[in-house]
mmCIF file of N, CA and C in Angstrom:
data_model
loop_
_atom_site.group_PDB
_atom_site.id
_atom_site.type_symbol
_atom_site.label_atom_id
_atom_site.label_comp_id
_atom_site.label_asym_id
_atom_site.label_seq_id
_atom_site.Cartn_x
_atom_site.Cartn_y
_atom_site.Cartn_z
ATOM 1 N N SER A 95 104.791 342.569 -176.137
ATOM 2 C CA SER A 95 104.405 341.173 -176.988
ATOM 3 C C SER A 95 103.433 340.445 -176.364
ATOM 4 N N ILE A 96 102.802 339.845 -177.273
ATOM 5 C CA ILE A 96 101.457 338.956 -177.008
ATOM 6 C C ILE A 96 101.894 337.820 -176.757
ATOM 7 N N PRO A 97 101.361 337.209 -175.608
ATOM 8 C CA PRO A 97 101.872 335.584 -175.269
ATOM 9 C C PRO A 97 101.211 334.792 -175.988
ATOM 10 N N ALA A 98 101.639 333.505 -176.132
ATOM 11 C CA ALA A 98 101.314 332.320 -176.800
ATOM 12 C C ALA A 98 99.862 331.901 -176.344
ATOM 13 N N GLN A 99 98.914 331.190 -177.077
ATOM 14 C CA GLN A 99 97.597 331.009 -176.656
ATOM 15 C C GLN A 99 97.997 329.885 -175.573
ATOM 16 N N ASP A 100 98.946 328.807 -176.082
ATOM 17 C CA ASP A 100 99.381 328.087 -174.938
ATOM 18 C C ASP A 100 99.661 328.449 -173.293
ATOM 19 N N GLU A 101 100.344 329.488 -173.383
ATOM 20 C CA GLU A 101 100.606 330.522 -172.258
ATOM 21 C C GLU A 101 99.519 331.064 -171.485
ATOM 22 N N ILE A 102 98.568 331.578 -172.369
ATOM 23 C CA ILE A 102 97.340 331.977 -171.854
ATOM 24 C C ILE A 102 96.335 330.897 -171.334
ATOM 25 N N ASP A 103 96.560 329.675 -171.814
ATOM 26 C CA ASP A 103 95.531 328.501 -171.549
ATOM 27 C C ASP A 103 95.994 327.932 -170.326
ATOM 28 N N ASP A 104 97.422 327.665 -170.241
ATOM 29 C CA ASP A 104 98.177 327.203 -168.956
ATOM 30 C C ASP A 104 97.632 328.272 -167.548
ATOM 31 N N PHE A 105 97.689 329.657 -167.798
ATOM 32 C CA PHE A 105 97.490 330.439 -166.955
ATOM 33 C C PHE A 105 95.976 330.268 -166.522
ATOM 34 N N LEU A 106 95.311 330.188 -167.457
ATOM 35 C CA LEU A 106 93.869 330.346 -166.994
ATOM 36 C C LEU A 106 93.277 328.934 -166.589
ATOM 37 N N LEU A 107 93.935 327.720 -166.984
ATOM 38 C CA LEU A 107 93.652 326.544 -165.955
ATOM 39 C C LEU A 107 94.197 326.357 -164.852
ATOM 40 N N GLU A 108 95.289 327.045 -164.849
ATOM 41 C CA GLU A 108 95.809 327.137 -163.161
ATOM 42 C C GLU A 108 95.044 327.671 -162.496
ATOM 43 N N LYS A 109 94.361 328.810 -162.579
ATOM 44 C CA LYS A 109 93.512 329.826 -162.026
ATOM 45 C C LYS A 109 91.926 329.246 -162.070
ATOM 46 N N ALA A 110 91.656 328.614 -163.019
ATOM 47 C CA ALA A 110 90.382 328.251 -163.063
ATOM 48 C C ALA A 110 90.243 327.275 -162.004
ATOM 49 N N ALA A 111 91.094 326.522 -161.259
ATOM 50 C CA ALA A 111 91.095 325.515 -160.541
ATOM 51 C C ALA A 111 90.406 326.000 -159.023
ATOM 52 N N ILE A 112 90.526 327.457 -158.920
ATOM 53 C CA ILE A 112 89.495 327.898 -157.490
ATOM 54 C C ILE A 112 88.603 328.574 -157.949
ATOM 55 N N LEU A 113 88.040 328.789 -159.147
ATOM 56 C CA LEU A 113 86.970 329.495 -159.417
ATOM 57 C C LEU A 113 85.775 329.117 -158.762
ATOM 58 N N PRO A 114 85.141 328.087 -158.507
ATOM 59 C CA PRO A 114 83.767 328.111 -157.960
ATOM 60 C C PRO A 114 83.786 328.365 -156.599
ATOM 61 N N PRO A 115 82.922 329.686 -156.358
ATOM 62 C CA PRO A 115 82.513 330.330 -154.985
ATOM 63 C C PRO A 115 81.756 329.092 -154.145
ATOM 64 N N GLN A 116 82.023 329.534 -152.836
ATOM 65 C CA GLN A 116 81.362 328.894 -151.698
ATOM 66 C C GLN A 116 79.864 329.455 -151.908
ATOM 67 N N PRO A 117 78.790 328.626 -152.063
ATOM 68 C CA PRO A 117 77.562 328.578 -152.043
ATOM 69 C C PRO A 117 77.128 329.700 -150.964
ATOM 70 N N ARG A 118 76.155 330.320 -150.794
ATOM 71 C CA ARG A 118 75.840 331.188 -149.495
ATOM 72 C C ARG A 118 74.531 330.221 -149.142
ATOM 73 N N SER A 119 74.470 330.219 -147.818
ATOM 74 C CA SER A 119 73.570 329.630 -146.863
ATOM 75 C C SER A 119 72.125 330.441 -147.304
ATOM 76 N N PRO A 120 70.910 329.930 -147.174
ATOM 77 C CA PRO A 120 69.952 330.644 -146.887
ATOM 78 C C PRO A 120 69.753 331.537 -145.731
ATOM 79 N N GLY A 121 69.667 332.608 -146.158
ATOM 80 C CA GLY A 121 69.487 333.867 -145.027
ATOM 81 C C GLY A 121 71.028 334.636 -144.883
ATOM 82 N N GLU A 122 71.772 334.058 -145.373
ATOM 83 C CA GLU A 122 73.176 334.648 -145.621
ATOM 84 C C GLU A 122 73.150 336.001 -146.104
ATOM 85 N N THR A 123 73.611 337.012 -145.555
ATOM 86 C CA THR A 123 73.412 338.336 -146.241
ATOM 87 C C THR A 123 74.582 338.751 -147.206
ATOM 88 N N GLY A 124 75.836 337.985 -146.863
ATOM 89 C CA GLY A 124 77.053 338.522 -147.509
ATOM 90 C C GLY A 124 77.812 339.781 -146.755
ATOM 91 N N CYS A 125 77.077 339.878 -145.502
ATOM 92 C CA CYS A 125 77.586 341.105 -144.579
ATOM 93 C C CYS A 125 78.604 340.431 -143.441
ATOM 94 N N GLU A 126 78.568 339.105 -143.305
ATOM 95 C CA GLU A 126 79.205 338.277 -142.630
ATOM 96 C C GLU A 126 80.824 338.681 -142.845
ATOM 97 N N ASP A 127 81.770 338.722 -141.569
ATOM 98 C CA ASP A 127 82.975 338.954 -141.648
ATOM 99 C C ASP A 127 83.748 337.855 -142.119
ATOM 100 N N HIS A 128 84.475 338.232 -143.260
ATOM 101 C CA HIS A 128 85.083 336.832 -144.089
ATOM 102 C C HIS A 128 86.673 337.327 -144.136
ATOM 103 N N ALA A 129 87.495 336.457 -144.642
ATOM 104 C CA ALA A 129 88.646 336.885 -144.616
ATOM 105 C C ALA A 129 88.806 338.042 -145.769
ATOM 106 N N PRO A 130 90.470 338.999 -145.540
ATOM 107 C CA PRO A 130 90.212 339.900 -146.472
ATOM 108 C C PRO A 130 90.600 339.252 -147.854
ATOM 109 N N VAL A 131 90.539 340.123 -148.984
ATOM 110 C CA VAL A 131 90.990 339.832 -150.469
ATOM 111 C C VAL A 131 92.371 339.131 -150.563
ATOM 112 N N SER A 132 92.963 339.796 -149.627
ATOM 113 C CA SER A 132 94.474 339.337 -149.956
ATOM 114 C C SER A 132 95.075 338.093 -149.315
ATOM 115 N N ASN A 133 93.984 337.482 -148.466
ATOM 116 C CA ASN A 133 94.276 336.125 -148.113
ATOM 117 C C ASN A 133 94.430 335.281 -149.154
ATOM 118 N N ASP A 134 95.810 334.641 -149.571
ATOM 119 C CA ASP A 134 96.180 333.809 -150.678
ATOM 120 C C ASP A 134 94.975 332.508 -150.779
ATOM 121 N N ALA A 135 94.757 331.918 -149.562
ATOM 122 C CA ALA A 135 93.828 330.661 -149.386
ATOM 123 C C ALA A 135 92.295 331.116 -149.804
ATOM 124 N N THR A 136 91.948 332.307 -150.208
ATOM 125 C CA THR A 136 90.437 332.318 -150.509
ATOM 126 C C THR A 136 90.277 332.419 -151.841
ATOM 127 N N PRO A 137 88.999 332.101 -152.284
ATOM 128 C CA PRO A 137 88.590 332.081 -154.081
ATOM 129 C C PRO A 137 88.938 333.442 -154.160
ATOM 130 N N MET A 138 88.611 334.336 -153.683
ATOM 131 C CA MET A 138 88.606 335.672 -153.992
ATOM 132 C C MET A 138 89.961 336.136 -154.562
ATOM 133 N N HIS A 139 91.115 335.866 -153.853
ATOM 134 C CA HIS A 139 92.441 336.140 -154.486
ATOM 135 C C HIS A 139 92.692 335.752 -155.902
ATOM 136 N N GLY A 140 92.565 334.555 -155.951
ATOM 137 C CA GLY A 140 92.417 333.597 -157.095
ATOM 138 C C GLY A 140 91.779 334.549 -158.492
ATOM 139 N N LEU A 141 90.533 334.552 -158.065
ATOM 140 C CA LEU A 141 89.435 335.487 -159.006
ATOM 141 C C LEU A 141 89.992 337.047 -159.214
ATOM 142 N N MET A 142 90.736 337.685 -158.166
ATOM 143 C CA MET A 142 91.245 338.917 -158.550
ATOM 144 C C MET A 142 92.565 338.733 -159.439
ATOM 145 N N ASP A 143 93.312 337.726 -159.124
ATOM 146 C CA ASP A 143 94.517 337.274 -160.124
ATOM 147 C C ASP A 143 93.854 337.036 -161.607
ATOM 148 N N LEU A 144 92.643 336.350 -161.918
ATOM 149 C CA LEU A 144 92.031 336.060 -163.066
ATOM 150 C C LEU A 144 91.501 337.182 -163.615
ATOM 151 N N LEU A 145 90.946 337.999 -162.884
ATOM 152 C CA LEU A 145 90.368 339.486 -163.313
ATOM 153 C C LEU A 145 91.531 340.200 -163.856
ATOM 154 N N ALA A 146 92.768 340.223 -163.319
ATOM 155 C CA ALA A 146 93.895 341.041 -163.916
ATOM 156 C C ALA A 146 94.351 340.502 -165.093
ATOM 157 N N ALA A 147 94.443 339.255 -165.385
ATOM 158 C CA ALA A 147 94.757 338.427 -166.447
ATOM 159 C C ALA A 147 93.940 338.515 -167.526
ATOM 160 N N ALA A 148 92.597 338.624 -167.291
ATOM 161 C CA ALA A 148 91.266 338.479 -168.346
ATOM 162 C C ALA A 148 91.491 340.149 -168.991
ATOM 163 N N GLU A 149 91.893 341.222 -167.912
ATOM 164 C CA GLU A 149 91.858 342.588 -168.457
ATOM 165 C C GLU A 149 93.301 342.558 -169.316
ATOM 166 N N ARG A 150 94.294 342.023 -168.796
ATOM 167 C CA ARG A 150 95.692 342.167 -169.548
ATOM 168 C C ARG A 150 95.737 341.397 -170.797
ATOM 169 N N PHE A 151 94.781 340.077 -170.917
ATOM 170 C CA PHE A 151 94.702 339.719 -172.428
ATOM 171 C C PHE A 151 93.694 339.891 -173.187
ATOM 172 N N ASN A 152 92.882 341.072 -172.961
ATOM 173 C CA ASN A 152 91.564 341.218 -173.450
ATOM 174 C C ASN A 152 90.453 340.396 -173.618
ATOM 175 N N LEU A 153 90.518 339.468 -172.328
ATOM 176 C CA LEU A 153 89.597 338.411 -172.639
ATOM 177 C C LEU A 153 88.015 338.753 -171.843
ATOM 178 N N VAL A 154 87.416 339.688 -172.299
ATOM 179 C CA VAL A 154 86.287 340.134 -172.280
ATOM 180 C C VAL A 154 85.329 339.124 -171.384
ATOM 181 N N GLY A 155 84.876 337.895 -171.978
ATOM 182 C CA GLY A 155 84.056 337.164 -171.627
ATOM 183 C C GLY A 155 84.544 336.784 -169.956
ATOM 184 N N LEU A 156 85.761 336.316 -170.075
ATOM 185 C CA LEU A 156 86.125 335.900 -168.787
ATOM 186 C C LEU A 156 86.376 336.860 -167.589
ATOM 187 N N LYS A 157 86.554 338.150 -168.051
ATOM 188 C CA LYS A 157 86.468 339.462 -167.314
ATOM 189 C C LYS A 157 85.277 339.822 -166.657
ATOM 190 N N THR A 158 84.032 339.339 -167.414
ATOM 191 C CA THR A 158 82.890 339.292 -166.848
ATOM 192 C C THR A 158 82.311 338.511 -166.117
ATOM 193 N N LEU A 159 82.933 337.432 -166.199
ATOM 194 C CA LEU A 159 82.623 336.260 -165.346
ATOM 195 C C LEU A 159 83.184 336.498 -163.991
ATOM 196 N N CYS A 160 84.100 336.852 -164.183
ATOM 197 C CA CYS A 160 85.155 337.169 -162.609
ATOM 198 C C CYS A 160 84.576 338.467 -162.153
ATOM 199 N N GLU A 161 84.197 339.549 -162.853
ATOM 200 C CA GLU A 161 83.393 340.450 -162.048
ATOM 201 C C GLU A 161 82.306 340.188 -161.527
ATOM 202 N N MET A 162 81.351 339.121 -161.928
ATOM 203 C CA MET A 162 80.225 338.598 -161.356
ATOM 204 C C MET A 162 80.785 337.939 -160.219
ATOM 205 N N GLN A 163 81.451 336.817 -160.543
ATOM 206 C CA GLN A 163 81.701 335.936 -159.262
ATOM 207 C C GLN A 163 82.377 336.786 -157.909
ATOM 208 N N ILE A 164 83.343 337.714 -158.542
ATOM 209 C CA ILE A 164 83.734 338.413 -157.381
ATOM 210 C C ILE A 164 82.517 339.233 -156.668
ATOM 211 N N GLY A 165 81.726 339.894 -157.165
ATOM 212 C CA GLY A 165 80.707 340.533 -156.943
ATOM 213 C C GLY A 165 79.645 339.809 -156.046
ATOM 214 N N ASP A 166 79.601 338.420 -156.076
ATOM 215 C CA ASP A 166 79.227 337.690 -155.289
ATOM 216 C C ASP A 166 79.863 337.496 -153.515
ATOM 217 N N LEU A 167 80.974 337.633 -154.079
ATOM 218 C CA LEU A 167 81.615 337.403 -152.670
ATOM 219 C C LEU A 167 82.273 338.774 -151.727
ATOM 220 N N LEU A 168 81.483 339.636 -152.425
ATOM 221 C CA LEU A 168 81.643 340.876 -151.422
ATOM 222 C C LEU A 168 81.262 340.939 -149.887
ATOM 223 N N THR A 169 82.022 341.553 -149.065
ATOM 224 C CA THR A 169 82.044 341.662 -147.828
ATOM 225 C C THR A 169 82.038 343.149 -147.232
ATOM 226 N N PRO A 170 81.445 343.167 -146.223
ATOM 227 C CA PRO A 170 81.946 344.764 -145.604
ATOM 228 C C PRO A 170 83.533 344.711 -145.394
ATOM 229 N N SER A 171 84.305 343.720 -145.349
ATOM 230 C CA SER A 171 85.662 343.981 -144.596
ATOM 231 C C SER A 171 86.320 344.234 -146.219
ATOM 232 N N ASN A 172 86.044 343.093 -147.586
ATOM 233 C CA ASN A 172 86.817 343.431 -148.509
ATOM 234 C C ASN A 172 86.340 344.363 -149.541
ATOM 235 N N VAL A 173 85.046 344.867 -149.385
ATOM 236 C CA VAL A 173 84.588 345.912 -150.470
ATOM 237 C C VAL A 173 85.624 346.908 -151.062
ATOM 238 N N GLY A 174 86.083 347.502 -149.764
ATOM 239 C CA GLY A 174 87.134 348.433 -150.266
ATOM 240 C C GLY A 174 88.407 347.937 -151.207
ATOM 241 N N LEU A 175 88.941 346.933 -151.005
ATOM 242 C CA LEU A 175 89.854 346.213 -151.822
ATOM 243 C C LEU A 175 89.192 345.982 -153.315
ATOM 244 N N VAL A 176 88.353 345.346 -153.217
ATOM 245 C CA VAL A 176 87.743 344.842 -154.242
ATOM 246 C C VAL A 176 87.420 346.411 -155.065
ATOM 247 N N LEU A 177 86.765 347.361 -154.691
ATOM 248 C CA LEU A 177 86.434 348.435 -155.245
ATOM 249 C C LEU A 177 87.681 349.352 -155.918
ATOM 250 N N HIS A 178 88.782 349.146 -155.089
ATOM 251 C CA HIS A 178 90.198 349.869 -155.768
ATOM 252 C C HIS A 178 90.547 348.889 -156.870
ATOM 253 N N ALA A 179 90.634 347.640 -156.628
ATOM 254 C CA ALA A 179 90.675 346.561 -157.814
ATOM 255 C C ALA A 179 90.045 346.690 -159.365
ATOM 256 N N ALA A 180 88.788 347.004 -158.705
ATOM 257 C CA ALA A 180 87.949 347.245 -159.966
ATOM 258 C C ALA A 180 88.432 348.460 -160.656
ATOM 259 N N HIS A 181 88.770 349.419 -160.070
ATOM 260 C CA HIS A 181 89.011 350.974 -160.568
ATOM 261 C C HIS A 181 90.365 350.524 -161.531
ATOM 262 N N ARG A 182 91.241 349.814 -160.746
ATOM 263 C CA ARG A 182 92.428 349.584 -161.528
ATOM 264 C C ARG A 182 92.470 348.707 -162.833
ATOM 265 N N GLN A 183 91.501 347.724 -162.673
ATOM 266 C CA GLN A 183 91.546 346.910 -163.574
ATOM 267 C C GLN A 183 90.527 347.369 -164.848
ATOM 268 N N GLU A 184 89.821 348.694 -164.501
ATOM 269 C CA GLU A 184 88.832 349.151 -165.425
ATOM 270 C C GLU A 184 87.512 348.157 -165.180
ATOM 271 N N ALA A 185 87.058 347.390 -164.363
ATOM 272 C CA ALA A 185 86.130 346.794 -164.144
ATOM 273 C C ALA A 185 85.016 347.418 -163.891
ATOM 274 N N VAL A 186 84.309 348.004 -164.881
ATOM 275 C CA VAL A 186 82.847 348.618 -164.745
ATOM 276 C C VAL A 186 81.726 348.222 -164.006
ATOM 277 N N THR A 187 81.348 346.877 -164.295
ATOM 278 C CA THR A 187 80.551 346.024 -163.636
ATOM 279 C C THR A 187 80.884 345.752 -162.394
ATOM 280 N N LEU A 188 81.945 345.223 -161.983
ATOM 281 C CA LEU A 188 82.531 345.109 -160.759
ATOM 282 C C LEU A 188 82.513 346.363 -159.847
ATOM 283 N N LYS A 189 82.932 347.526 -160.435
ATOM 284 C CA LYS A 189 82.956 348.800 -159.585
ATOM 285 C C LYS A 189 81.297 349.121 -159.351
ATOM 286 N N ARG A 190 80.577 348.792 -160.204
ATOM 287 C CA ARG A 190 79.241 349.217 -159.929
ATOM 288 C C ARG A 190 78.497 348.059 -159.036
ATOM 289 N N LEU A 191 78.826 347.200 -158.689
ATOM 290 C CA LEU A 191 78.455 346.043 -157.731
ATOM 291 C C LEU A 191 79.027 346.073 -156.427
ATOM 292 N N ALA A 192 80.332 346.873 -156.313
ATOM 293 C CA ALA A 192 80.827 347.209 -154.843
ATOM 294 C C ALA A 192 80.216 348.438 -154.577
ATOM 295 N N LEU A 193 80.073 349.488 -155.447
ATOM 296 C CA LEU A 193 79.392 350.589 -154.799
ATOM 297 C C LEU A 193 77.794 350.481 -154.375
ATOM 298 N N GLN A 194 77.199 349.389 -155.224
ATOM 299 C CA GLN A 194 75.637 349.160 -154.663
ATOM 300 C C GLN A 194 75.911 348.352 -153.282
ATOM 301 N N PHE A 195 76.944 347.512 -153.408
ATOM 302 C CA PHE A 195 77.101 346.851 -151.906
ATOM 303 C C PHE A 195 77.256 347.854 -150.637
ATOM 304 N N ILE A 196 78.152 348.674 -150.995
ATOM 305 C CA ILE A 196 78.708 349.980 -150.207
ATOM 306 C C ILE A 196 77.074 350.520 -149.778
ATOM 307 N N ALA A 197 76.406 351.213 -150.657
ATOM 308 C CA ALA A 197 75.224 351.516 -150.457
ATOM 309 C C ALA A 197 74.122 351.055 -149.780
ATOM 310 N N ALA A 198 73.941 349.551 -150.087
ATOM 311 C CA ALA A 198 73.069 348.809 -149.412
ATOM 312 C C ALA A 198 73.593 348.140 -147.954
ATOM 313 N N ASN A 199 74.990 348.386 -147.723
ATOM 314 C CA ASN A 199 75.308 347.898 -146.632
ATOM 315 C C ASN A 199 76.404 348.804 -145.463
ATOM 316 N N ARG A 200 75.749 349.975 -145.852
ATOM 317 C CA ARG A 200 76.683 351.164 -145.170
ATOM 318 C C ARG A 200 77.270 350.909 -143.510
ATOM 319 N N GLU A 201 76.292 350.491 -142.912
ATOM 320 C CA GLU A 201 76.516 350.166 -141.470
ATOM 321 C C GLU A 201 77.734 349.048 -141.084
ATOM 322 N N GLY A 202 77.589 348.045 -141.900
ATOM 323 C CA GLY A 202 78.275 347.141 -141.754
ATOM 324 C C GLY A 202 79.786 347.287 -142.408
ATOM 325 N N VAL A 203 79.935 347.909 -143.500
ATOM 326 C CA VAL A 203 81.280 348.424 -144.132
ATOM 327 C C VAL A 203 82.111 349.445 -142.917
ATOM 328 N N LYS A 204 81.015 350.367 -142.557
ATOM 329 C CA LYS A 204 81.442 351.214 -141.687
ATOM 330 C C LYS A 204 82.222 350.579 -140.221
ATOM 331 N N GLN A 205 81.184 349.319 -139.808
ATOM 332 C CA GLN A 205 81.700 348.691 -138.599
ATOM 333 C C GLN A 205 82.970 347.922 -138.858
ATOM 334 N N PHE A 206 82.962 347.556 -140.425
ATOM 335 C CA PHE A 206 84.500 346.324 -140.372
ATOM 336 C C PHE A 206 85.500 347.501 -140.859
ATOM 337 N N ARG A 207 85.285 348.462 -141.060
ATOM 338 C CA ARG A 207 86.144 349.437 -141.679
ATOM 339 C C ARG A 207 86.228 349.061 -142.995
ATOM 340 N N GLY A 208 85.776 348.689 -143.982
ATOM 341 C CA GLY A 208 86.020 347.997 -145.217
ATOM 342 C C GLY A 208 86.538 349.002 -146.364
ATOM 343 N N LEU A 209 86.339 350.578 -146.072
ATOM 344 C CA LEU A 209 86.839 351.281 -147.113
ATOM 345 C C LEU A 209 88.316 351.860 -146.304
ATOM 346 N N ASP A 210 88.584 351.381 -145.443
ATOM 347 C CA ASP A 210 90.104 351.542 -144.775
ATOM 348 C C ASP A 210 91.301 351.648 -146.006
ATOM 349 N N ALA A 211 90.910 350.316 -146.471
ATOM 350 C CA ALA A 211 92.201 350.022 -147.628
ATOM 351 C C ALA A 211 92.230 350.930 -148.871
ATOM 352 N N ILE A 212 91.086 351.885 -149.070
ATOM 353 C CA ILE A 212 91.353 352.770 -150.170
ATOM 354 C C ILE A 212 91.483 354.201 -149.470
ATOM 355 N N ALA A 213 91.546 354.502 -148.116
ATOM 356 C CA ALA A 213 91.770 355.681 -147.757
ATOM 357 C C ALA A 213 92.843 356.532 -148.021
ATOM 358 N N GLY A 214 93.100 357.536 -148.872
ATOM 359 C CA GLY A 214 94.189 358.257 -148.963
ATOM 360 C C GLY A 214 94.682 357.775 -150.421
ATOM 361 N N GLU A 215 94.206 356.730 -150.983
ATOM 362 C CA GLU A 215 94.648 356.383 -152.284
ATOM 363 C C GLU A 215 94.735 357.328 -153.198
ATOM 364 N N PRO A 216 95.467 357.557 -154.046
ATOM 365 C CA PRO A 216 95.254 358.439 -155.332
ATOM 366 C C PRO A 216 94.093 357.570 -156.410
ATOM 367 N N GLU A 217 93.405 358.650 -157.290
ATOM 368 C CA GLU A 217 92.512 358.257 -158.033
ATOM 369 C C GLU A 217 93.171 357.237 -158.941
#
């Protein structure tokens, strides 16, 4: 069954409170070791929940915004989890961003074992 618009609005308002990502400092590459995606205190976790909701409720614009925001928060330590989530949520843009990040930051991803989260996962 399709949820009522009020239910969707309430959910989105709750999640939107954590949306603004931390701006990067000049010279920050995004390759620094940050908290993993699964840490409830990070903006990444809320964005991943919001991405899942956008997929569930077919909110294309919100899904695209989430993909771009999550793409800005990619690090060598979280890129594997993000790639896995992008695959599950059929987030084509986010998947492309994660793969580009991996290609551009191979050594950092290898050093922080960023792809360990998806090792052995079925497709």
